Amino acid sequence: MLDVLKNDATAEVVYREMLAHPQEGVAELVRRLELTEQEVRAALDTLAELALVRYSLEDPQSYHVVEPHLAAEIMLAKERAELAAQEQRVQEVQAAALQLKSEFTQESPKDEVHRLTGVDSVRDYLAALHDKVQDELLTFAPGGAQTEANLRSSRPIADALLARGVRMRTVYLDSVRNDPPTVAHADWLAERGGHIRTVPSLPNRLIICDKKIAVVAVDSDDTSAGAVALRTAGVVSSLYALFENVWQAAQPMRESVQSSDEQGLSPQQLEALRLLSLGHTDDYVAARLGVSGRTARRIATTLMGHLGARSRFQAGLHAAARGLIRP
């Protein structure tokens, strides 16, 4: 029981001395323990707060030491009362939170389009969405490799969903295959039943929940701009069909990406060639492929050399002539 005094050695010494000599007063405690009167009285105040001593009923000027077993019962009763009060406060806070949620997040069936402004709003909505998902969660994850901190923070949610039997399918960019933390995260998901595939590029960030709700980024190049949550059945069905088409063409994460044409160009190189032929800049190509600007320039240079072209425009003409891209 004296563990409660482990941070106050003086109070413990005074309590033990009073148990050994219950008739002694403050003066005797000062003399016997070689402490100052201020130290003894401070210790007595601490002991009184813990119900280990109290003023004597016979002499209000003196103290009465409480036997350890009685003091323990008193302390336990106080702890139980405090725990009950704390539990009551927790229930009150939960009730207030549910009330606020019902007032500010209630959506009527007509609210088929819900605008989410800012990163915090999107995260809060997705957190609530993860609690509601029952069968399947589909995700387009453009942007390339994520930070290790972001990957770690996403694991508890993914683990909880998979443990509930939710089917998770995620499409990343081919470029993440060169990022060890992302590959390790994909293996971690696969071990728990998640399914990961990759493609050269993705149209936008997308999350589909149970074929009922779709969350789409407002700006594919700037996720901080927010998102739109869609409940319109026709729109969600179209986005679901888009996901299925991309999924069928995607490469399973644990399989190596094979060249997609007889000339030995990878799907990523073909996608870069298509984007460059449309007049997009290296920075745009880098963003779509999830690679650095330097890597995008290196891919462009390699393609020009492969096609024997002196310019990107000429590379596009040669690629169209060979049937690598549509003219």
CSV table of C-alpha atoms in Angstrom, one decimal:
chain,number,residue,atom,x,y,z
A,1,MET,CA,0.0,0.0,0.0
A,2,LEU,CA,2.9,2.3,0.7
A,3,ASP,CA,3.6,2.4,-3.1
A,4,VAL,CA,1.5,5.5,-3.2
A,5,LEU,CA,4.2,7.2,-1.2
A,6,LYS,CA,7.1,6.2,-3.5
A,7,ASN,CA,7.5,9.8,-4.6
A,8,ASP,CA,7.5,11.2,-1.0
A,9,ALA,CA,10.1,9.4,1.1
A,10,THR,CA,9.6,11.8,4.0
A,11,ALA,CA,5.9,11.1,4.3
A,12,GLU,CA,6.6,7.4,4.3
A,13,VAL,CA,9.2,7.7,7.1
A,14,VAL,CA,6.8,9.8,9.2
A,15,TYR,CA,4.0,7.3,8.6
A,16,ARG,CA,6.1,4.4,9.7
A,17,GLU,CA,7.3,6.3,12.8
A,18,MET,CA,3.8,7.1,13.8
A,19,LEU,CA,2.8,3.5,13.4
A,20,ALA,CA,5.6,2.5,15.7
A,21,HIS,CA,4.9,5.3,18.2
A,22,PRO,CA,1.3,6.3,17.8
A,23,GLN,CA,1.3,8.5,20.9
A,24,GLU,CA,4.1,10.8,19.7
A,25,GLY,CA,3.2,14.3,18.5
A,26,VAL,CA,4.9,16.7,16.1
A,27,ALA,CA,7.7,17.7,18.5
A,28,GLU,CA,8.6,14.0,19.1
A,29,LEU,CA,8.6,13.3,15.4
A,30,VAL,CA,10.9,16.3,14.7
A,31,ARG,CA,13.3,15.1,17.4
A,32,ARG,CA,13.3,11.4,16.6
A,33,LEU,CA,13.5,11.8,12.8
A,34,GLU,CA,15.8,14.8,12.9
A,35,LEU,CA,13.5,16.7,10.5
A,36,THR,CA,12.4,20.3,10.7
A,37,GLU,CA,8.9,21.1,11.9
A,38,GLN,CA,7.9,22.3,8.4
A,39,GLU,CA,9.0,19.0,6.9
A,40,VAL,CA,7.0,17.0,9.4
A,41,ARG,CA,3.9,19.1,8.9
A,42,ALA,CA,4.2,18.9,5.1
A,43,ALA,CA,4.5,15.1,5.4
A,44,LEU,CA,1.4,15.0,7.7
A,45,ASP,CA,-0.6,17.1,5.2
A,46,THR,CA,0.3,14.5,2.5
A,47,LEU,CA,-0.7,11.6,4.8
A,48,ALA,CA,-3.9,13.3,5.6
A,49,GLU,CA,-4.8,13.7,1.9
A,50,LEU,CA,-4.2,10.0,1.6
A,51,ALA,CA,-6.4,9.2,4.6
A,52,LEU,CA,-3.4,7.6,6.4
A,53,VAL,CA,-3.6,10.1,9.3
A,54,ARG,CA,-6.4,12.3,10.7
A,55,TYR,CA,-6.9,14.7,13.5
A,56,SER,CA,-7.6,13.0,16.8
A,57,LEU,CA,-11.2,13.1,18.0
A,58,GLU,CA,-10.0,13.3,21.6
A,59,ASP,CA,-7.5,16.1,20.9
A,60,PRO,CA,-8.0,18.2,17.8
A,61,GLN,CA,-4.4,19.5,18.2
A,62,SER,CA,-2.8,16.0,17.7
A,63,TYR,CA,-2.9,13.4,15.0
A,64,HIS,CA,-4.2,9.9,14.9
A,65,VAL,CA,-2.5,7.4,12.7
A,66,VAL,CA,-4.8,5.1,10.7
A,67,GLU,CA,-3.9,1.4,10.7
A,68,PRO,CA,-2.7,0.2,7.2
A,69,HIS,CA,-5.6,-2.2,6.6
A,70,LEU,CA,-8.2,0.5,7.4
A,71,ALA,CA,-6.3,3.1,5.4
A,72,ALA,CA,-6.2,0.7,2.4
A,73,GLU,CA,-10.0,0.3,2.5
A,74,ILE,CA,-10.5,4.0,2.7
A,75,MET,CA,-8.2,4.6,-0.2
A,76,LEU,CA,-9.8,1.9,-2.3
A,77,ALA,CA,-13.2,3.4,-1.7
A,78,LYS,CA,-12.0,6.8,-2.8
A,79,GLU,CA,-10.4,5.3,-5.9
A,80,ARG,CA,-13.6,3.5,-6.8
A,81,ALA,CA,-15.6,6.7,-6.4
A,82,GLU,CA,-13.2,8.6,-8.6
A,83,LEU,CA,-13.3,5.8,-11.3
A,84,ALA,CA,-17.1,5.9,-11.3
A,85,ALA,CA,-17.1,9.7,-11.6
A,86,GLN,CA,-14.6,9.4,-14.5
A,87,GLU,CA,-16.6,6.8,-16.2
A,88,GLN,CA,-19.7,9.1,-15.9
A,89,ARG,CA,-17.7,11.9,-17.5
A,90,VAL,CA,-16.6,9.6,-20.4
A,91,GLN,CA,-20.2,8.7,-21.1
A,92,GLU,CA,-21.2,12.3,-21.0
A,93,VAL,CA,-18.4,13.2,-23.5
A,94,GLN,CA,-19.4,10.3,-25.8
A,95,ALA,CA,-23.0,11.4,-25.7
A,96,ALA,CA,-22.1,15.0,-26.5
A,97,ALA,CA,-19.8,13.8,-29.4
A,98,LEU,CA,-22.6,11.7,-30.9
A,99,GLN,CA,-25.0,14.7,-30.6
A,100,LEU,CA,-22.6,17.0,-32.4
A,101,LYS,CA,-22.0,14.3,-35.1
A,102,SER,CA,-25.7,13.9,-35.7
A,103,GLU,CA,-26.1,17.7,-36.0
A,104,PHE,CA,-23.2,18.4,-38.3
A,105,THR,CA,-22.6,15.3,-40.4
A,106,GLN,CA,-26.2,14.1,-40.9
A,107,GLU,CA,-26.8,13.5,-44.6
A,108,SER,CA,-30.2,13.2,-46.2
A,109,PRO,CA,-30.7,10.9,-49.2
A,110,LYS,CA,-30.7,13.9,-51.4
A,111,ASP,CA,-27.1,14.8,-50.4
A,112,GLU,CA,-25.6,12.9,-53.3
A,113,VAL,CA,-22.7,15.2,-53.7
A,114,HIS,CA,-20.7,16.3,-50.7
A,115,ARG,CA,-17.8,18.7,-51.0
A,116,LEU,CA,-14.8,18.1,-48.7
A,117,THR,CA,-12.6,21.2,-48.4
A,118,GLY,CA,-9.0,20.8,-47.2
A,119,VAL,CA,-6.9,17.8,-46.1
A,120,ASP,CA,-8.4,17.7,-42.6
A,121,SER,CA,-11.9,17.5,-43.9
A,122,VAL,CA,-11.0,14.7,-46.2
A,123,ARG,CA,-9.2,12.7,-43.5
A,124,ASP,CA,-12.2,13.0,-41.1
A,125,TYR,CA,-14.6,11.9,-43.8
A,126,LEU,CA,-12.4,8.9,-44.7
A,127,ALA,CA,-12.0,7.9,-41.0
A,128,ALA,CA,-15.8,7.8,-40.7
A,129,LEU,CA,-16.1,5.9,-44.1
A,130,HIS,CA,-13.6,3.3,-42.9
A,131,ASP,CA,-15.9,2.6,-39.9
A,132,LYS,CA,-18.9,2.1,-42.2
A,133,VAL,CA,-17.4,-0.1,-44.9
A,134,GLN,CA,-18.7,-3.7,-44.8
A,135,ASP,CA,-17.7,-5.5,-48.0
A,136,GLU,CA,-15.1,-3.9,-50.2
A,137,LEU,CA,-12.8,-0.9,-50.4
A,138,LEU,CA,-11.2,0.0,-53.7
A,139,THR,CA,-8.4,2.6,-54.1
A,140,PHE,CA,-6.5,4.4,-56.9
A,141,ALA,CA,-3.3,5.6,-55.3
A,142,PRO,CA,-1.4,7.9,-57.7
A,143,GLY,CA,1.5,10.1,-56.7
A,144,GLY,CA,4.2,7.5,-56.5
A,145,ALA,CA,5.9,6.4,-53.3
A,146,GLN,CA,4.6,7.6,-50.0
A,147,THR,CA,6.7,8.5,-46.9
A,148,GLU,CA,7.4,5.7,-44.4
A,149,ALA,CA,5.5,7.7,-41.7
A,150,ASN,CA,2.4,7.8,-43.9
A,151,LEU,CA,2.6,4.1,-44.6
A,152,ARG,CA,3.0,3.2,-40.9
A,153,SER,CA,0.1,5.4,-39.9
A,154,SER,CA,-2.2,3.7,-42.5
A,155,ARG,CA,-1.5,0.2,-41.2
A,156,PRO,CA,-3.9,0.2,-38.1
A,157,ILE,CA,-6.8,1.2,-40.4
A,158,ALA,CA,-6.0,-1.4,-43.0
A,159,ASP,CA,-5.4,-4.1,-40.4
A,160,ALA,CA,-8.7,-3.4,-38.8
A,161,LEU,CA,-10.6,-3.5,-42.1
A,162,LEU,CA,-8.9,-6.8,-43.2
A,163,ALA,CA,-9.6,-8.3,-39.9
A,164,ARG,CA,-13.3,-7.5,-40.3
A,165,GLY,CA,-13.2,-9.4,-43.7
A,166,VAL,CA,-13.3,-6.3,-45.9
A,167,ARG,CA,-11.9,-6.9,-49.3
A,168,MET,CA,-9.2,-4.4,-50.2
A,169,ARG,CA,-7.9,-3.8,-53.7
A,170,THR,CA,-5.4,-1.0,-54.3
A,171,VAL,CA,-3.8,0.2,-57.5
A,172,TYR,CA,-0.4,1.9,-57.2
A,173,LEU,CA,1.9,3.3,-59.9
A,174,ASP,CA,4.6,1.1,-61.5
A,175,SER,CA,7.1,3.5,-60.1
A,176,VAL,CA,6.5,2.4,-56.5
A,177,ARG,CA,8.2,-0.9,-57.4
A,178,ASN,CA,11.5,1.0,-57.0
A,179,ASP,CA,10.7,2.2,-53.5
A,180,PRO,CA,11.6,-0.4,-50.8
A,181,PRO,CA,9.3,1.0,-48.0
A,182,THR,CA,6.3,0.9,-50.4
A,183,VAL,CA,7.1,-2.6,-51.6
A,184,ALA,CA,7.4,-3.7,-48.0
A,185,HIS,CA,4.0,-2.1,-47.2
A,186,ALA,CA,2.5,-3.9,-50.2
A,187,ASP,CA,3.9,-7.2,-49.0
A,188,TRP,CA,2.5,-6.4,-45.5
A,189,LEU,CA,-1.0,-5.9,-47.0
A,190,ALA,CA,-0.8,-9.0,-49.1
A,191,GLU,CA,0.1,-11.1,-46.1
A,192,ARG,CA,-3.1,-10.0,-44.5
A,193,GLY,CA,-5.3,-10.6,-47.5
A,194,GLY,CA,-5.0,-7.2,-49.4
A,195,HIS,CA,-4.6,-7.2,-53.1
A,196,ILE,CA,-2.1,-4.8,-54.8
A,197,ARG,CA,-1.5,-4.1,-58.5
A,198,THR,CA,0.3,-1.4,-60.4
A,199,VAL,CA,-0.1,0.5,-63.7
A,200,PRO,CA,2.0,3.1,-65.4
A,201,SER,CA,-0.4,6.0,-64.6
A,202,LEU,CA,-3.7,6.7,-63.0
A,203,PRO,CA,-6.4,9.2,-63.9
A,204,ASN,CA,-7.0,10.5,-60.3
A,205,ARG,CA,-7.1,9.6,-56.7
A,206,LEU,CA,-10.2,7.5,-56.0
A,207,ILE,CA,-11.8,5.5,-53.2
A,208,ILE,CA,-14.9,3.4,-53.6
A,209,CYS,CA,-16.8,2.0,-50.6
A,210,ASP,CA,-19.2,-0.9,-51.0
A,211,LYS,CA,-20.1,0.3,-54.5
A,212,LYS,CA,-22.2,3.0,-52.8
A,213,ILE,CA,-19.8,5.9,-52.1
A,214,ALA,CA,-17.0,7.2,-54.2
A,215,VAL,CA,-14.5,9.8,-53.0
A,216,VAL,CA,-12.7,11.6,-55.8
A,217,ALA,CA,-9.9,14.2,-55.5
A,218,VAL,CA,-11.0,17.7,-56.8
A,219,ASP,CA,-7.5,18.3,-58.3
A,220,SER,CA,-5.5,15.3,-59.3
A,221,ASP,CA,-2.3,17.4,-59.1
A,222,ASP,CA,-3.1,18.9,-55.7
A,223,THR,CA,-4.8,16.6,-53.1
A,224,SER,CA,-4.8,19.5,-50.5
A,225,ALA,CA,-7.6,21.1,-52.6
A,226,GLY,CA,-10.0,18.6,-51.2
A,227,ALA,CA,-12.3,16.0,-52.6
A,228,VAL,CA,-15.9,15.2,-53.6
A,229,ALA,CA,-17.9,12.4,-52.0
A,230,LEU,CA,-20.4,11.0,-54.5
A,231,ARG,CA,-23.5,8.8,-53.7
A,232,THR,CA,-25.3,9.1,-57.1
A,233,ALA,CA,-25.7,5.4,-58.1
A,234,GLY,CA,-25.0,6.0,-61.8
A,235,VAL,CA,-21.8,7.9,-61.2
A,236,VAL,CA,-20.6,5.4,-58.6
A,237,SER,CA,-21.3,2.5,-61.0
A,238,SER,CA,-19.3,4.3,-63.8
A,239,LEU,CA,-16.4,4.8,-61.5
A,240,TYR,CA,-16.5,1.2,-60.3
A,241,ALA,CA,-16.4,0.1,-63.9
A,242,LEU,CA,-13.4,2.3,-64.5
A,243,PHE,CA,-11.7,0.7,-61.5
A,244,GLU,CA,-12.4,-2.8,-62.8
A,245,ASN,CA,-11.0,-1.9,-66.3
A,246,VAL,CA,-7.8,-0.5,-64.8
A,247,TRP,CA,-7.6,-3.5,-62.4
A,248,GLN,CA,-7.8,-6.0,-65.1
A,249,ALA,CA,-5.0,-4.3,-67.1
A,250,ALA,CA,-2.8,-3.8,-64.0
A,251,GLN,CA,0.1,-6.0,-63.0
A,252,PRO,CA,0.1,-7.9,-59.6
A,253,MET,CA,2.6,-6.4,-57.3
A,254,ARG,CA,4.5,-9.6,-56.7
A,255,GLU,CA,4.9,-10.2,-60.4
A,256,SER,CA,7.6,-8.4,-62.4
A,257,VAL,CA,6.5,-6.0,-65.1
A,258,GLN,CA,7.0,-7.4,-68.5
A,259,SER,CA,7.6,-5.5,-71.7
A,260,SER,CA,4.3,-4.9,-73.4
A,261,ASP,CA,5.4,-4.8,-77.0
A,262,GLU,CA,7.7,-6.6,-79.4
A,263,GLN,CA,10.2,-3.7,-79.3
A,264,GLY,CA,10.9,-4.2,-75.6
A,265,LEU,CA,9.3,-1.1,-74.2
A,266,SER,CA,7.8,-1.3,-70.7
A,267,PRO,CA,4.2,-0.1,-70.0
A,268,GLN,CA,5.7,2.8,-68.1
A,269,GLN,CA,7.8,3.8,-71.2
A,270,LEU,CA,4.8,3.5,-73.5
A,271,GLU,CA,2.7,5.7,-71.2
A,272,ALA,CA,5.5,8.3,-71.1
A,273,LEU,CA,5.7,8.1,-74.9
A,274,ARG,CA,1.9,8.7,-75.1
A,275,LEU,CA,2.0,11.7,-72.7
A,276,LEU,CA,5.0,13.2,-74.5
A,277,SER,CA,3.4,12.8,-77.9
A,278,LEU,CA,0.5,14.9,-76.6
A,279,GLY,CA,2.8,17.7,-75.8
A,280,HIS,CA,3.0,17.4,-72.1
A,281,THR,CA,6.1,18.6,-70.2
A,282,ASP,CA,8.6,16.5,-68.3
A,283,ASP,CA,7.1,17.8,-65.0
A,284,TYR,CA,3.6,16.7,-66.0
A,285,VAL,CA,4.9,13.3,-67.1
A,286,ALA,CA,6.8,12.9,-63.8
A,287,ALA,CA,3.7,13.7,-61.8
A,288,ARG,CA,1.6,11.2,-63.8
A,289,LEU,CA,4.2,8.4,-63.5
A,290,GLY,CA,5.0,9.2,-59.9
A,291,VAL,CA,8.7,9.7,-60.6
A,292,SER,CA,11.1,12.6,-60.2
A,293,GLY,CA,11.6,15.2,-63.0
A,294,ARG,CA,15.1,13.9,-63.5
A,295,THR,CA,13.8,10.3,-64.0
A,296,ALA,CA,11.1,11.6,-66.5
A,297,ARG,CA,13.8,13.4,-68.5
A,298,ARG,CA,15.9,10.2,-68.6
A,299,ILE,CA,12.9,8.2,-69.8
A,300,ALA,CA,12.3,10.7,-72.6
A,301,THR,CA,16.0,10.6,-73.6
A,302,THR,CA,15.9,6.8,-73.7
A,303,LEU,CA,12.8,6.8,-75.8
A,304,MET,CA,14.2,9.2,-78.3
A,305,GLY,CA,17.3,7.1,-78.6
A,306,HIS,CA,15.3,3.9,-79.0
A,307,LEU,CA,13.2,5.5,-81.8
A,308,GLY,CA,16.1,7.2,-83.5
A,309,ALA,CA,14.5,10.6,-83.1
A,310,ARG,CA,16.2,14.0,-82.7
A,311,SER,CA,13.2,15.7,-81.0
A,312,ARG,CA,10.2,14.7,-79.0
A,313,PHE,CA,7.9,15.7,-81.8
A,314,GLN,CA,9.9,13.4,-84.2
A,315,ALA,CA,9.7,10.6,-81.5
A,316,GLY,CA,5.9,10.9,-81.5
A,317,LEU,CA,5.8,10.6,-85.3
A,318,HIS,CA,8.1,7.6,-85.3
A,319,ALA,CA,6.0,6.0,-82.5
A,320,ALA,CA,2.8,6.5,-84.3
A,321,ALA,CA,4.3,5.1,-87.5
A,322,ARG,CA,5.3,2.0,-85.6
A,323,GLY,CA,1.9,1.6,-84.1
A,324,LEU,CA,3.2,2.2,-80.5
A,325,ILE,CA,0.7,5.0,-80.0
A,326,ARG,CA,-2.3,6.3,-81.7
A,327,PRO,CA,-1.4,9.0,-84.3
